[in-house]
Amino acid sequence: MEVNYMEESRTELLRQIKNEVINLKESSLYKFRIENKVFPVIGEGSHEAEIMFIGEAPGKNEAATGRPFCGAAGRVLTELIESIGLNRKEVYITNIVKDRPPDNRDPLPEEIRIYSPFLDRQIDIIQPKIIATLGRYSMAYVMEKFSLQNELKSISQIHGKVFDAKASYGEIKVIPLYHPAVALYQNSLKEQMFKDFKVIKSFYGK
Ligand code: URA
């Protein structure tokens, strides 16, 4: 049987990240996780994915299961992914912050500072050609990381636009998208979100 060593080492490197996050006692969210007997959410999908989706932080359902985007917003994300002929197993889905902030509040700058090095490593291990950010926090983090800070505007101005960037492993496209939860409280934007996903499809496989 042929063994894909590359895939095996990616899996091992991602497992190391998981172990480090599990033991991340210096995060203020660690205590909340232990007290509530919930899980960190590292990421899910193909370790050789061409597209990586990056959300903000786990919510209640995600922390209860350890899986990203598995609640109501996750159902919207799955629908959007499937609308362009892909499925969740072919892409990689993660967040900047790996533990759930209490009361589903927005992530704090300190939390982004503590958890983002894990995201940086996930990007370098998986080496996606397309990074699609979900919501304004991951948009701001990823655009600054890839020196696109001068292009950074409000998400309503740059959703669905494509930015060329250089990762440590080669050229990539960064595509800011609305957070899928937006469709739950602003149904009028849903059509636009489907259009934005078509942009991803136009670069997939190139
Ligand atoms: N919202 C996020 O940003 N990430 C999840 O995993 C779930 C909801």
XYZ file of N, CA, C and O and ligand atoms in Angstrom:
832
model
N 0.847 -1.205 0.000
C 0.000 0.000 0.000
C 0.883 1.256 0.000
O 1.877 1.314 0.724
N 0.515 2.182 -0.844
C 1.312 3.414 -0.931
C 0.984 4.345 0.251
O -0.175 4.547 0.583
N 2.041 4.841 0.899
C 1.806 5.732 2.042
C 2.174 7.148 1.636
O 3.240 7.381 1.057
N 1.286 8.064 1.889
C 1.592 9.456 1.570
C 2.270 10.096 2.787
O 1.612 10.523 3.720
N 3.627 10.134 2.738
C 4.370 10.616 3.910
C 4.107 12.088 4.185
O 4.115 12.539 5.305
N 3.901 12.834 3.089
C 3.643 14.267 3.239
C 2.379 14.482 4.088
O 2.372 15.237 5.043
N 1.339 13.725 3.712
C 0.063 13.827 4.430
C 0.263 13.412 5.884
O -0.264 14.035 6.804
N 1.081 12.339 6.075
C 1.310 11.839 7.427
C 2.008 12.891 8.291
O 1.643 13.102 9.442
N 2.999 13.591 7.717
C 3.715 14.568 8.543
C 2.843 15.801 8.809
O 2.920 16.394 9.873
N 2.005 16.146 7.862
C 1.076 17.267 8.116
C 0.152 16.921 9.277
O -0.094 17.732 10.151
N -0.331 15.687 9.261
C -1.241 15.254 10.324
C -0.526 15.293 11.667
O -1.082 15.749 12.672
N 0.733 14.855 11.680
C 1.509 14.857 12.932
C 1.739 16.298 13.419
O 1.576 16.607 14.599
N 2.070 17.195 12.504
C 2.313 18.595 12.896
C 1.022 19.244 13.418
O 1.051 20.021 14.373
N -0.091 18.878 12.813
C -1.376 19.423 13.275
C -1.751 18.830 14.632
O -2.331 19.509 15.471
N -1.356 17.578 14.840
C -1.627 16.949 16.148
C -0.839 17.667 17.254
O -1.325 17.862 18.361
N 0.381 18.064 16.908
C 1.194 18.806 17.899
C 0.506 20.110 18.291
O 0.487 20.500 19.456
N -0.052 20.787 17.296
C -0.764 22.037 17.574
C -1.919 21.750 18.530
O -2.120 22.458 19.520
N -2.638 20.689 18.255
C -3.780 20.330 19.111
C -3.315 20.111 20.555
O -3.916 20.647 21.497
N -2.215 19.374 20.723
C -1.723 19.105 22.083
C -1.305 20.396 22.787
O -1.553 20.580 23.971
N -0.689 21.290 22.046
C -0.257 22.558 22.656
C -1.463 23.402 23.064
O -1.471 24.003 24.133
N -2.484 23.432 22.210
C -3.667 24.241 22.552
C -4.385 23.633 23.757
O -4.822 24.359 24.661
N -4.458 22.302 23.797
C -5.125 21.647 24.941
C -4.477 22.088 26.254
O -5.142 22.284 27.258
N -3.165 22.294 26.224
C -2.436 22.644 27.454
C -2.114 24.131 27.580
O -1.204 24.516 28.311
N -2.853 24.965 26.866
C -2.532 26.400 26.824
C -3.058 27.116 28.076
O -3.999 27.922 28.009
N -2.391 26.867 29.182
C -2.885 27.398 30.467
C -2.791 28.914 30.564
O -3.494 29.542 31.340
N -1.897 29.509 29.782
C -1.742 30.973 29.880
C -2.906 31.726 29.228
O -3.023 32.946 29.395
N -3.766 31.020 28.497
C -4.934 31.703 27.929
C -6.015 31.839 28.992
O -6.312 30.894 29.726
N -6.644 33.014 29.034
C -7.723 33.208 30.006
C -8.935 32.327 29.649
O -9.792 32.069 30.480
N -9.000 31.866 28.407
C -10.118 31.012 27.991
C -9.916 29.560 28.424
O -10.849 28.760 28.383
N -8.696 29.230 28.833
C -8.389 27.858 29.282
C -9.256 27.501 30.488
O -9.887 26.452 30.536
N -9.298 28.416 31.474
C -10.043 28.180 32.718
C -11.540 27.949 32.406
O -12.173 27.040 32.924
N -12.049 28.814 31.533
C -13.461 28.731 31.120
C -13.737 27.356 30.482
O -14.749 26.714 30.740
N -12.769 26.894 29.661
C -12.932 25.596 28.988
C -12.966 24.444 30.004
O -13.813 23.558 29.940
N -12.043 24.489 30.979
C -11.957 23.398 31.960
C -13.205 23.412 32.857
O -13.820 22.374 33.084
N -13.563 24.602 33.307
C -14.728 24.710 34.210
C -16.020 24.227 33.542
O -16.887 23.660 34.184
N -16.113 24.487 32.241
C -17.338 24.113 31.522
C -17.244 22.737 30.852
O -18.174 22.336 30.141
N -16.089 22.084 31.069
C -15.882 20.732 30.502
C -16.160 20.701 28.997
O -16.910 19.839 28.496
N -15.615 21.690 28.280
C -15.782 21.716 26.829
C -14.415 21.550 26.157
O -13.405 21.343 26.835
N -14.396 21.661 24.825
C -13.186 21.340 24.064
C -12.633 22.560 23.325
O -13.407 23.437 22.930
N -11.335 22.550 23.052
C -10.823 23.534 22.101
C -11.213 23.078 20.695
O -11.502 21.901 20.486
N -11.234 23.995 19.768
C -11.584 23.651 18.382
C -10.381 24.003 17.512
O -10.054 25.178 17.344
N -9.738 22.987 16.980
C -8.489 23.232 16.243
C -8.768 23.472 14.765
O -8.282 24.438 14.176
N -9.549 22.593 14.167
C -9.826 22.734 12.735
C -10.252 21.390 12.204
O -10.100 20.373 12.875
N -10.772 21.401 10.994
C -11.338 20.161 10.441
C -11.280 20.222 8.918
O -11.469 21.289 8.341
N -11.034 19.075 8.312
C -11.049 19.017 6.847
C -9.802 18.375 6.306
O -9.076 17.681 7.031
N -9.542 18.601 5.027
C -8.377 17.998 4.372
C -7.086 18.696 4.791
O -6.999 19.924 4.767
N -6.070 17.885 5.136
C -4.766 18.460 5.497
C -3.988 18.891 4.257
O -2.884 19.405 4.358
N -4.564 18.626 3.094
C -3.935 19.082 1.840
C -4.892 20.006 1.091
O -4.840 20.104 -0.130
N -5.745 20.664 1.840
C -6.785 21.488 1.211
C -6.193 22.643 0.411
O -5.204 23.263 0.818
N -6.846 22.921 -0.693
C -6.450 24.079 -1.492
C -7.094 25.358 -0.946
O -6.611 26.456 -1.165
N -8.213 25.181 -0.254
C -8.915 26.341 0.306
C -8.994 26.198 1.820
O -9.406 25.154 2.336
N -8.621 27.275 2.521
C -8.791 27.291 3.982
C -9.778 28.394 4.343
O -9.625 29.544 3.898
N -10.787 28.043 5.139
C -11.733 29.025 5.650
C -11.356 29.340 7.090
O -11.135 28.422 7.894
N -11.305 30.632 7.413
C -10.908 31.023 8.773
C -11.993 31.891 9.398
O -12.263 33.012 8.942
N -12.622 31.353 10.447
C -13.633 32.103 11.188
C -13.021 32.806 12.386
O -11.803 33.014 12.451
N -13.882 33.130 13.352
C -13.416 33.928 14.486
C -13.044 33.060 15.690
O -11.878 32.941 16.042
N -14.065 32.465 16.291
C -13.839 31.667 17.499
C -14.991 30.682 17.626
O -16.079 30.934 17.107
N -14.766 29.579 18.343
C -15.853 28.609 18.505
C -17.017 29.205 19.289
O -16.815 30.040 20.179
N -18.225 28.775 18.967
C -19.407 29.104 19.758
C -19.744 27.922 20.655
O -18.933 27.012 20.839
N -20.963 27.933 21.180
C -21.377 26.907 22.140
C -21.328 25.483 21.553
O -20.751 24.570 22.152
N -21.926 25.324 20.370
C -21.962 23.975 19.762
C -20.567 23.476 19.436
O -20.254 22.297 19.590
N -19.720 24.404 18.962
C -18.367 24.023 18.564
C -17.556 23.571 19.780
O -16.861 22.562 19.749
N -17.684 24.337 20.900
C -16.930 23.975 22.106
C -17.452 22.665 22.699
O -16.698 21.885 23.289
N -18.745 22.401 22.504
C -19.311 21.155 23.052
C -18.841 19.930 22.264
O -18.766 18.832 22.805
N -18.512 20.133 20.981
C -18.149 18.993 20.127
C -16.678 18.976 19.719
O -16.176 17.953 19.262
N -16.006 20.129 19.805
C -14.628 20.229 19.322
C -14.541 20.393 17.812
O -13.463 20.292 17.237
N -15.686 20.669 17.171
C -15.693 20.817 15.700
C -16.041 22.252 15.290
O -16.981 22.835 15.853
N -15.337 22.822 14.300
C -15.656 24.190 13.888
C -16.970 24.258 13.117
O -17.339 23.304 12.417
N -17.660 25.362 13.239
C -18.855 25.644 12.431
C -19.801 24.445 12.349
O -20.082 23.934 11.260
N -20.274 23.996 13.523
C -21.209 22.860 13.507
C -22.591 23.261 14.025
O -23.448 22.407 14.225
N -22.838 24.571 14.237
C -24.158 25.038 14.663
C -24.893 25.687 13.496
O -24.692 25.320 12.335
N -25.723 26.671 13.822
C -26.554 27.311 12.793
C -25.697 28.006 11.723
O -25.952 27.864 10.520
N -24.662 28.746 12.152
C -23.786 29.416 11.174
C -23.059 28.361 10.329
O -22.808 28.557 9.133
N -22.741 27.236 10.964
C -22.058 26.149 10.252
C -22.916 25.565 9.147
O -22.417 25.202 8.079
N -24.230 25.508 9.410
C -25.122 24.981 8.362
C -25.117 25.910 7.153
O -25.152 25.468 6.010
N -25.050 27.208 7.422
C -24.976 28.165 6.300
C -23.648 27.973 5.554
O -23.602 27.930 4.321
N -22.567 27.809 6.318
C -21.255 27.629 5.668
C -21.268 26.363 4.797
O -20.785 26.389 3.655
N -21.821 25.287 5.328
C -21.874 24.035 4.550
C -22.655 24.253 3.249
O -22.233 23.820 2.174
N -23.763 24.982 3.360
C -24.593 25.255 2.180
C -23.808 26.063 1.137
O -23.843 25.770 -0.063
N -23.065 27.050 1.626
C -22.278 27.895 0.717
C -21.176 27.078 0.036
O -20.955 27.200 -1.173
N -20.505 26.232 0.813
C -19.434 25.400 0.246
C -20.015 24.449 -0.809
O -19.465 24.298 -1.909
N -21.141 23.852 -0.473
C -21.741 22.887 -1.407
C -22.310 23.574 -2.651
O -22.395 22.977 -3.714
N -22.643 24.858 -2.513
C -23.187 25.593 -3.661
C -22.163 25.756 -4.783
O -22.512 26.038 -5.919
N -20.856 25.580 -4.437
C -19.843 25.684 -5.504
C -19.262 24.296 -5.825
O -18.140 24.168 -6.317
N -20.025 23.279 -5.489
C -19.636 21.923 -5.893
C -18.547 21.302 -5.047
O -17.896 20.339 -5.469
N -18.309 21.845 -3.855
C -17.289 21.261 -2.974
C -17.987 20.709 -1.737
O -19.176 20.939 -1.537
N -17.236 19.994 -0.915
C -17.810 19.595 0.370
C -16.818 19.887 1.481
O -15.643 20.185 1.221
N -17.271 19.800 2.713
C -16.446 20.210 3.856
C -15.183 19.373 3.992
O -14.199 19.842 4.558
N -15.189 18.147 3.480
C -14.009 17.274 3.616
C -12.880 17.702 2.700
O -11.722 17.350 2.912
N -13.214 18.457 1.638
C -12.191 18.849 0.662
C -11.481 20.134 1.042
O -10.474 20.499 0.441
N -12.070 20.882 1.974
C -11.490 22.170 2.368
C -11.010 22.042 3.811
O -11.194 20.998 4.427
N -10.379 23.082 4.337
C -10.012 23.056 5.753
C -10.703 24.242 6.423
O -10.685 25.357 5.886
N -11.327 23.988 7.575
C -12.089 25.023 8.271
C -11.518 25.213 9.669
O -11.360 24.237 10.416
N -11.175 26.444 9.998
C -10.625 26.709 11.325
C -11.036 28.111 11.779
O -11.834 28.784 11.132
N -10.495 28.534 12.910
C -10.761 29.870 13.468
C -9.442 30.488 13.912
O -8.451 29.771 14.088
N -9.461 31.790 14.179
C -8.234 32.383 14.760
C -8.120 31.925 16.204
O -7.090 31.431 16.636
N -9.198 32.126 16.962
C -9.180 31.789 18.391
C -9.715 30.360 18.534
O -10.728 30.014 17.932
N -8.992 29.547 19.283
C -9.315 28.112 19.322
C -10.195 27.706 20.508
O -10.628 26.553 20.572
N -10.394 28.598 21.464
C -11.286 28.299 22.581
C -12.464 29.263 22.555
O -12.334 30.408 22.112
N -13.583 28.808 23.116
C -14.798 29.625 23.075
C -14.734 30.804 24.048
O -14.505 30.606 25.243
N -14.934 32.037 23.567
C -15.051 33.168 24.492
C -16.410 33.099 25.206
O -17.405 32.737 24.574
N -16.474 33.439 26.487
C -17.745 33.370 27.213
C -18.828 34.215 26.537
O -18.530 35.282 25.974
N -20.057 33.766 26.625
C -21.231 34.489 26.096
C -21.128 34.827 24.609
O -21.740 35.798 24.158
N -20.318 34.091 23.881
C -20.142 34.326 22.431
C -19.718 35.753 22.111
O -20.042 36.282 21.052
N -19.010 36.389 23.048
C -18.559 37.757 22.749
C -17.457 37.705 21.684
O -16.903 36.649 21.403
N -17.173 38.894 21.108
C -16.116 38.979 20.100
C -14.773 38.648 20.740
O -14.567 38.916 21.926
N -13.844 38.107 19.949
C -12.526 37.816 20.518
C -11.796 39.101 20.927
O -11.919 40.131 20.253
N -11.052 39.044 22.014
C -10.279 40.204 22.471
C -8.918 40.205 21.774
O -8.407 39.148 21.407
N -8.306 41.402 21.652
C -6.975 41.457 21.017
C -5.977 40.497 21.682
O -5.180 39.850 20.999
N -6.054 40.385 23.011
C -5.141 39.492 23.727
C -5.371 38.026 23.319
O -4.423 37.234 23.213
N -6.617 37.662 23.081
C -6.919 36.282 22.673
C -6.406 36.034 21.249
O -5.853 34.969 20.956
N -6.548 37.020 20.411
C -6.027 36.872 19.041
C -4.498 36.747 19.096
O -3.905 35.925 18.408
N -3.895 37.507 19.995
C -2.422 37.447 20.126
C -1.972 36.050 20.582
O -1.020 35.491 20.048
N -2.679 35.474 21.529
C -2.269 34.169 22.069
C -2.503 33.025 21.075
O -1.701 32.115 20.953
N -3.640 33.082 20.361
C -3.997 31.931 19.511
C -3.511 32.051 18.065
O -3.410 31.025 17.379
N -3.252 33.267 17.575
C -2.935 33.390 16.144
C -1.655 32.662 15.711
O -1.589 32.210 14.566
N -0.640 32.493 16.600
C 0.534 31.722 16.138
C 0.160 30.283 15.731
O 0.806 29.701 14.857
N -0.899 29.740 16.340
C -1.329 28.387 15.948
C -1.938 28.422 14.547
O -1.711 27.527 13.736
N -2.708 29.474 14.276
C -3.270 29.626 12.928
C -2.138 29.790 11.910
O -2.161 29.186 10.836
N -1.133 30.606 12.256
C 0.005 30.809 11.337
C 0.634 29.460 10.987
O 0.970 29.188 9.831
N 0.792 28.607 12.001
C 1.401 27.289 11.757
C 0.479 26.421 10.907
O 0.943 25.699 10.020
N -0.831 26.489 11.161
C -1.765 25.690 10.344
C -1.667 26.097 8.868
O -1.701 25.247 7.979
N -1.538 27.399 8.627
C -1.428 27.868 7.232
C -0.150 27.312 6.601
O -0.163 26.795 5.487
N 0.958 27.372 7.339
C 2.231 26.891 6.778
C 2.247 25.375 6.576
O 2.933 24.871 5.687
N 1.519 24.648 7.402
C 1.488 23.181 7.272
C 0.591 22.777 6.093
O 0.971 21.973 5.247
N -0.594 23.350 6.028
C -1.573 22.938 5.009
C -1.273 23.579 3.654
O -1.514 23.000 2.610
N -0.719 24.780 3.687
C -0.312 25.493 2.472
C -1.469 25.704 1.480
O -1.355 25.330 0.304
N -2.573 26.284 1.946
C -3.681 26.516 1.006
C -3.314 27.570 -0.040
O -2.550 28.495 0.239
N -3.904 27.421 -1.222
C -3.675 28.434 -2.272
C -4.666 29.578 -2.117
O -4.461 30.675 -2.612
N -5.793 29.272 -1.492
C -6.826 30.294 -1.292
C -7.155 30.353 0.200
O -7.473 29.324 0.808
N -7.075 31.556 0.773
C -7.497 31.724 2.161
C -8.737 32.606 2.151
O -8.686 33.769 1.716
N -9.853 32.032 2.577
C -11.115 32.785 2.620
C -11.408 33.098 4.078
O -11.562 32.185 4.895
N -11.445 34.384 4.399
C -11.698 34.772 5.788
C -13.202 34.954 5.979
O -13.907 35.401 5.067
N -13.675 34.577 7.166
C -15.112 34.661 7.474
C -15.300 35.674 8.593
O -15.016 35.388 9.750
N -15.726 36.874 8.226
C -15.944 37.910 9.232
C -14.766 38.855 9.348
O -13.692 38.619 8.798
N -15.015 39.945 10.111
C -14.027 41.041 10.104
C -12.768 40.742 10.900
O -11.701 41.267 10.597
N -12.843 39.902 11.926
C -11.627 39.651 12.722
C -10.593 38.856 11.937
O -9.416 39.207 11.915
N -11.056 37.784 11.291
C -10.078 37.002 10.521
C -9.645 37.786 9.278
O -8.495 37.700 8.855
N -10.543 38.596 8.723
C -10.155 39.442 7.579
C -8.999 40.359 7.990
O -7.964 40.416 7.314
N -9.165 41.063 9.117
C -8.130 42.014 9.541
C -6.837 41.270 9.867
O -5.742 41.680 9.437
N -6.937 40.152 10.568
C -5.714 39.440 10.953
C -4.961 38.941 9.712
O -3.768 39.153 9.573
N -5.687 38.287 8.810
C -5.024 37.673 7.649
C -4.480 38.750 6.706
O -3.364 38.634 6.186
N -5.234 39.828 6.510
C -4.738 40.855 5.592
C -3.491 41.526 6.156
O -2.532 41.804 5.437
N -3.464 41.758 7.453
C -2.248 42.350 8.041
C -1.081 41.365 7.979
O 0.036 41.733 7.644
N -1.370 40.119 8.264
C -0.310 39.088 8.220
C 0.359 39.042 6.839
O 1.561 38.858 6.734
N -0.441 39.188 5.776
C 0.116 39.090 4.427
C 0.373 40.468 3.804
O 0.331 40.619 2.582
N 0.635 41.460 4.663
C 1.021 42.817 4.223
C -0.016 43.462 3.292
O 0.350 44.170 2.341
N -1.286 43.180 3.540
C -2.350 43.797 2.745
C -3.059 44.884 3.547
O -4.196 45.248 3.248
N -2.389 45.399 4.604
C -3.079 46.343 5.503
C -3.548 47.598 4.771
O -4.573 48.171 5.140
N -2.850 47.978 3.683
C -3.278 49.187 2.969
C -4.569 48.976 2.189
O -5.229 49.928 1.779
N -4.902 47.733 1.949
C -6.128 47.395 1.196
C -7.313 47.168 2.131
O -8.434 46.976 1.686
N -7.017 47.129 3.436
C -8.049 46.785 4.415
C -9.115 47.882 4.508
O -8.796 49.040 4.745
N -10.364 47.495 4.271
C -11.500 48.429 4.393
C -12.591 47.693 5.155
O -12.356 46.577 5.624
N -13.767 48.289 5.253
C -14.819 47.570 5.971
C -15.232 46.360 5.125
O -15.091 46.357 3.896
N -15.753 45.353 5.813
C -16.090 44.110 5.098
C -17.160 44.351 4.039
O -17.173 43.695 2.996
N -18.036 45.336 4.257
C -19.072 45.597 3.251
C -18.453 46.166 1.970
O -19.063 46.114 0.907
N -17.230 46.689 2.070
C -16.568 47.226 0.871
C -15.718 46.179 0.145
O -15.536 46.267 -1.061
N -15.165 45.224 0.881
C -14.207 44.324 0.200
C -14.600 42.830 0.207
O -13.806 42.001 -0.228
N -15.809 42.513 0.662
C -16.220 41.098 0.612
C -16.215 40.622 -0.845
O -16.606 41.381 -1.753
N -15.738 39.413 -1.060
C -15.736 38.825 -2.411
C -14.646 39.354 -3.333
O -14.557 38.937 -4.486
N -13.796 40.267 -2.827
C -12.688 40.748 -3.663
C -11.494 39.805 -3.471
O -11.377 39.143 -2.441
N -10.615 39.779 -4.453
C -9.487 38.849 -4.412
C -8.193 39.630 -4.279
O -7.939 40.552 -5.061
N -7.395 39.285 -3.285
C -6.113 39.964 -3.062
C -4.979 38.963 -3.260
O -5.019 37.865 -2.699
N -3.996 39.354 -4.072
C -2.817 38.491 -4.264
C -1.868 38.712 -3.106
O -1.613 39.860 -2.706
N -1.342 37.632 -2.589
C -0.390 37.753 -1.473
C 0.665 36.671 -1.601
O 0.530 35.728 -2.398
N 1.735 36.860 -0.827
C 2.838 35.892 -0.866
C 2.936 35.219 0.496
O 3.177 35.883 1.499
N 2.732 33.917 0.494
C 2.912 33.153 1.738
C 4.337 32.600 1.748
O 5.050 32.698 0.747
N 4.758 31.994 2.863
C 6.121 31.446 2.957
C 6.344 30.359 1.908
O 7.458 30.097 1.509
N 5.253 29.722 1.422
C 5.365 28.593 0.500
C 4.956 28.943 -0.934
O 4.910 28.082 -1.798
N 4.597 30.207 -1.201
C 4.246 30.599 -2.574
C 3.118 31.611 -2.637
O 2.679 32.137 -1.624
N 2.669 31.847 -3.879
C 1.616 32.843 -4.118
C 0.259 32.314 -3.644
O -0.059 31.153 -3.890
N -0.510 33.192 -3.018
C -1.856 32.789 -2.590
C -2.867 33.892 -2.933
O -2.476 35.020 -3.261
N -4.135 33.532 -2.842
C -5.214 34.514 -2.967
C -5.889 34.634 -1.610
O -6.182 33.611 -0.977
N -6.126 35.855 -1.183
C -6.882 36.086 0.057
C -8.241 36.662 -0.351
O -8.303 37.653 -1.094
N -9.307 36.015 0.108
C -10.666 36.465 -0.262
C -11.483 36.708 1.007
O -11.864 35.758 1.695
N -11.731 37.974 1.358
C -12.571 38.246 2.539
C -14.043 37.953 2.231
O -14.547 38.338 1.176
N -14.689 37.267 3.163
C -16.105 36.933 2.994
C -16.874 37.366 4.241
O -16.296 37.441 5.334
N -18.167 37.578 4.077
C -19.015 37.816 5.250
C -19.003 36.572 6.138
O -18.898 35.441 5.639
N -19.160 36.779 7.435
C -19.298 35.645 8.342
C -20.646 34.965 8.056
O -21.655 35.653 7.896
N -20.682 33.625 7.976
C -21.949 32.955 7.638
C -23.091 33.281 8.598
O -24.262 33.218 8.202
N -22.789 33.659 9.842
C -23.861 33.996 10.797
C -24.650 35.212 10.321
O -25.812 35.388 10.700
N -24.042 36.041 9.475
C -24.723 37.235 8.955
C -26.026 36.831 8.268
O -27.051 37.505 8.404
N -25.985 35.697 7.551
C -27.173 35.250 6.814
C -28.328 34.920 7.754
O -29.486 34.939 7.342
N -28.004 34.639 9.030
C -29.049 34.260 9.986
C -29.861 35.464 10.450
O -31.009 35.337 10.820
N -29.219 36.643 10.487
C -29.972 37.814 10.942
C -30.130 38.873 9.863
O -30.779 39.880 10.062
N -29.529 38.656 8.692
C -29.712 39.610 7.584
C -29.889 38.814 6.298
O -28.965 38.696 5.485
N -31.054 38.238 6.156
C -31.304 37.309 5.059
C -31.040 37.935 3.686
O -30.669 37.252 2.739
N -31.190 39.270 3.605
C -30.998 39.944 2.322
C -29.566 39.802 1.808
O -29.302 39.960 0.614
N -28.626 39.507 2.707
C -27.224 39.391 2.263
C -26.876 37.992 1.754
O -25.815 37.771 1.193
N -27.799 37.064 1.952
C -27.485 35.672 1.629
C -27.154 35.486 0.140
O -26.196 34.808 -0.214
N -27.944 36.150 -0.697
C -27.715 36.038 -2.140
C -26.302 36.514 -2.502
O -25.595 35.911 -3.291
N -25.919 37.640 -1.851
C -24.579 38.174 -2.086
C -23.504 37.182 -1.646
O -22.471 37.029 -2.288
N -23.771 36.486 -0.555
C -22.789 35.518 -0.049
C -22.591 34.373 -1.042
O -21.472 33.913 -1.252
N -23.669 33.940 -1.680
C -23.537 32.891 -2.705
C -22.709 33.403 -3.882
O -21.891 32.684 -4.433
N -22.914 34.685 -4.235
C -22.133 35.266 -5.345
C -20.652 35.305 -4.978
O -19.780 35.012 -5.780
N -20.372 35.701 -3.725
C -18.975 35.785 -3.287
C -18.300 34.406 -3.338
O -17.117 34.291 -3.665
N -19.070 33.372 -3.007
C -18.476 32.025 -3.047
C -18.118 31.609 -4.471
O -17.172 30.868 -4.682
N -18.875 32.108 -5.443
C -18.557 31.770 -6.846
C -17.162 32.282 -7.214
O -16.476 31.711 -8.059
N -16.738 33.361 -6.557
C -15.397 33.910 -6.813
C -14.342 32.877 -6.400
O -13.351 32.666 -7.105
N -14.575 32.226 -5.268
C -13.633 31.185 -4.823
C -13.520 30.123 -5.894
O -12.442 29.695 -6.280
N -14.672 29.692 -6.372
C -14.712 28.605 -7.369
C -13.889 28.973 -8.593
O -13.224 28.116 -9.189
N -13.911 30.250 -8.971
C -13.202 30.646 -10.191
C -11.688 30.501 -10.057
O -10.974 30.474 -11.048
N -11.175 30.399 -8.810
C -9.717 30.229 -8.625
C -9.353 28.809 -8.191
O -8.196 28.452 -8.134
N -10.361 28.012 -7.876
C -10.102 26.669 -7.359
C -9.513 25.793 -8.466
O -9.990 25.808 -9.594
N -8.461 25.056 -8.120
C -7.873 24.119 -9.090
C -6.911 24.766 -10.065
O -6.399 24.121 -10.962
N -6.644 26.076 -9.883
C -5.718 26.748 -10.827
C -4.278 26.656 -10.341
O -4.034 26.592 -9.168
N -18.422 31.152 14.390
C -17.095 31.138 14.149
O -16.500 32.155 13.849
N -16.476 29.968 14.209
C -17.082 28.807 14.498
O -16.421 27.771 14.525
C -18.467 28.861 14.737
C -19.123 30.042 14.680
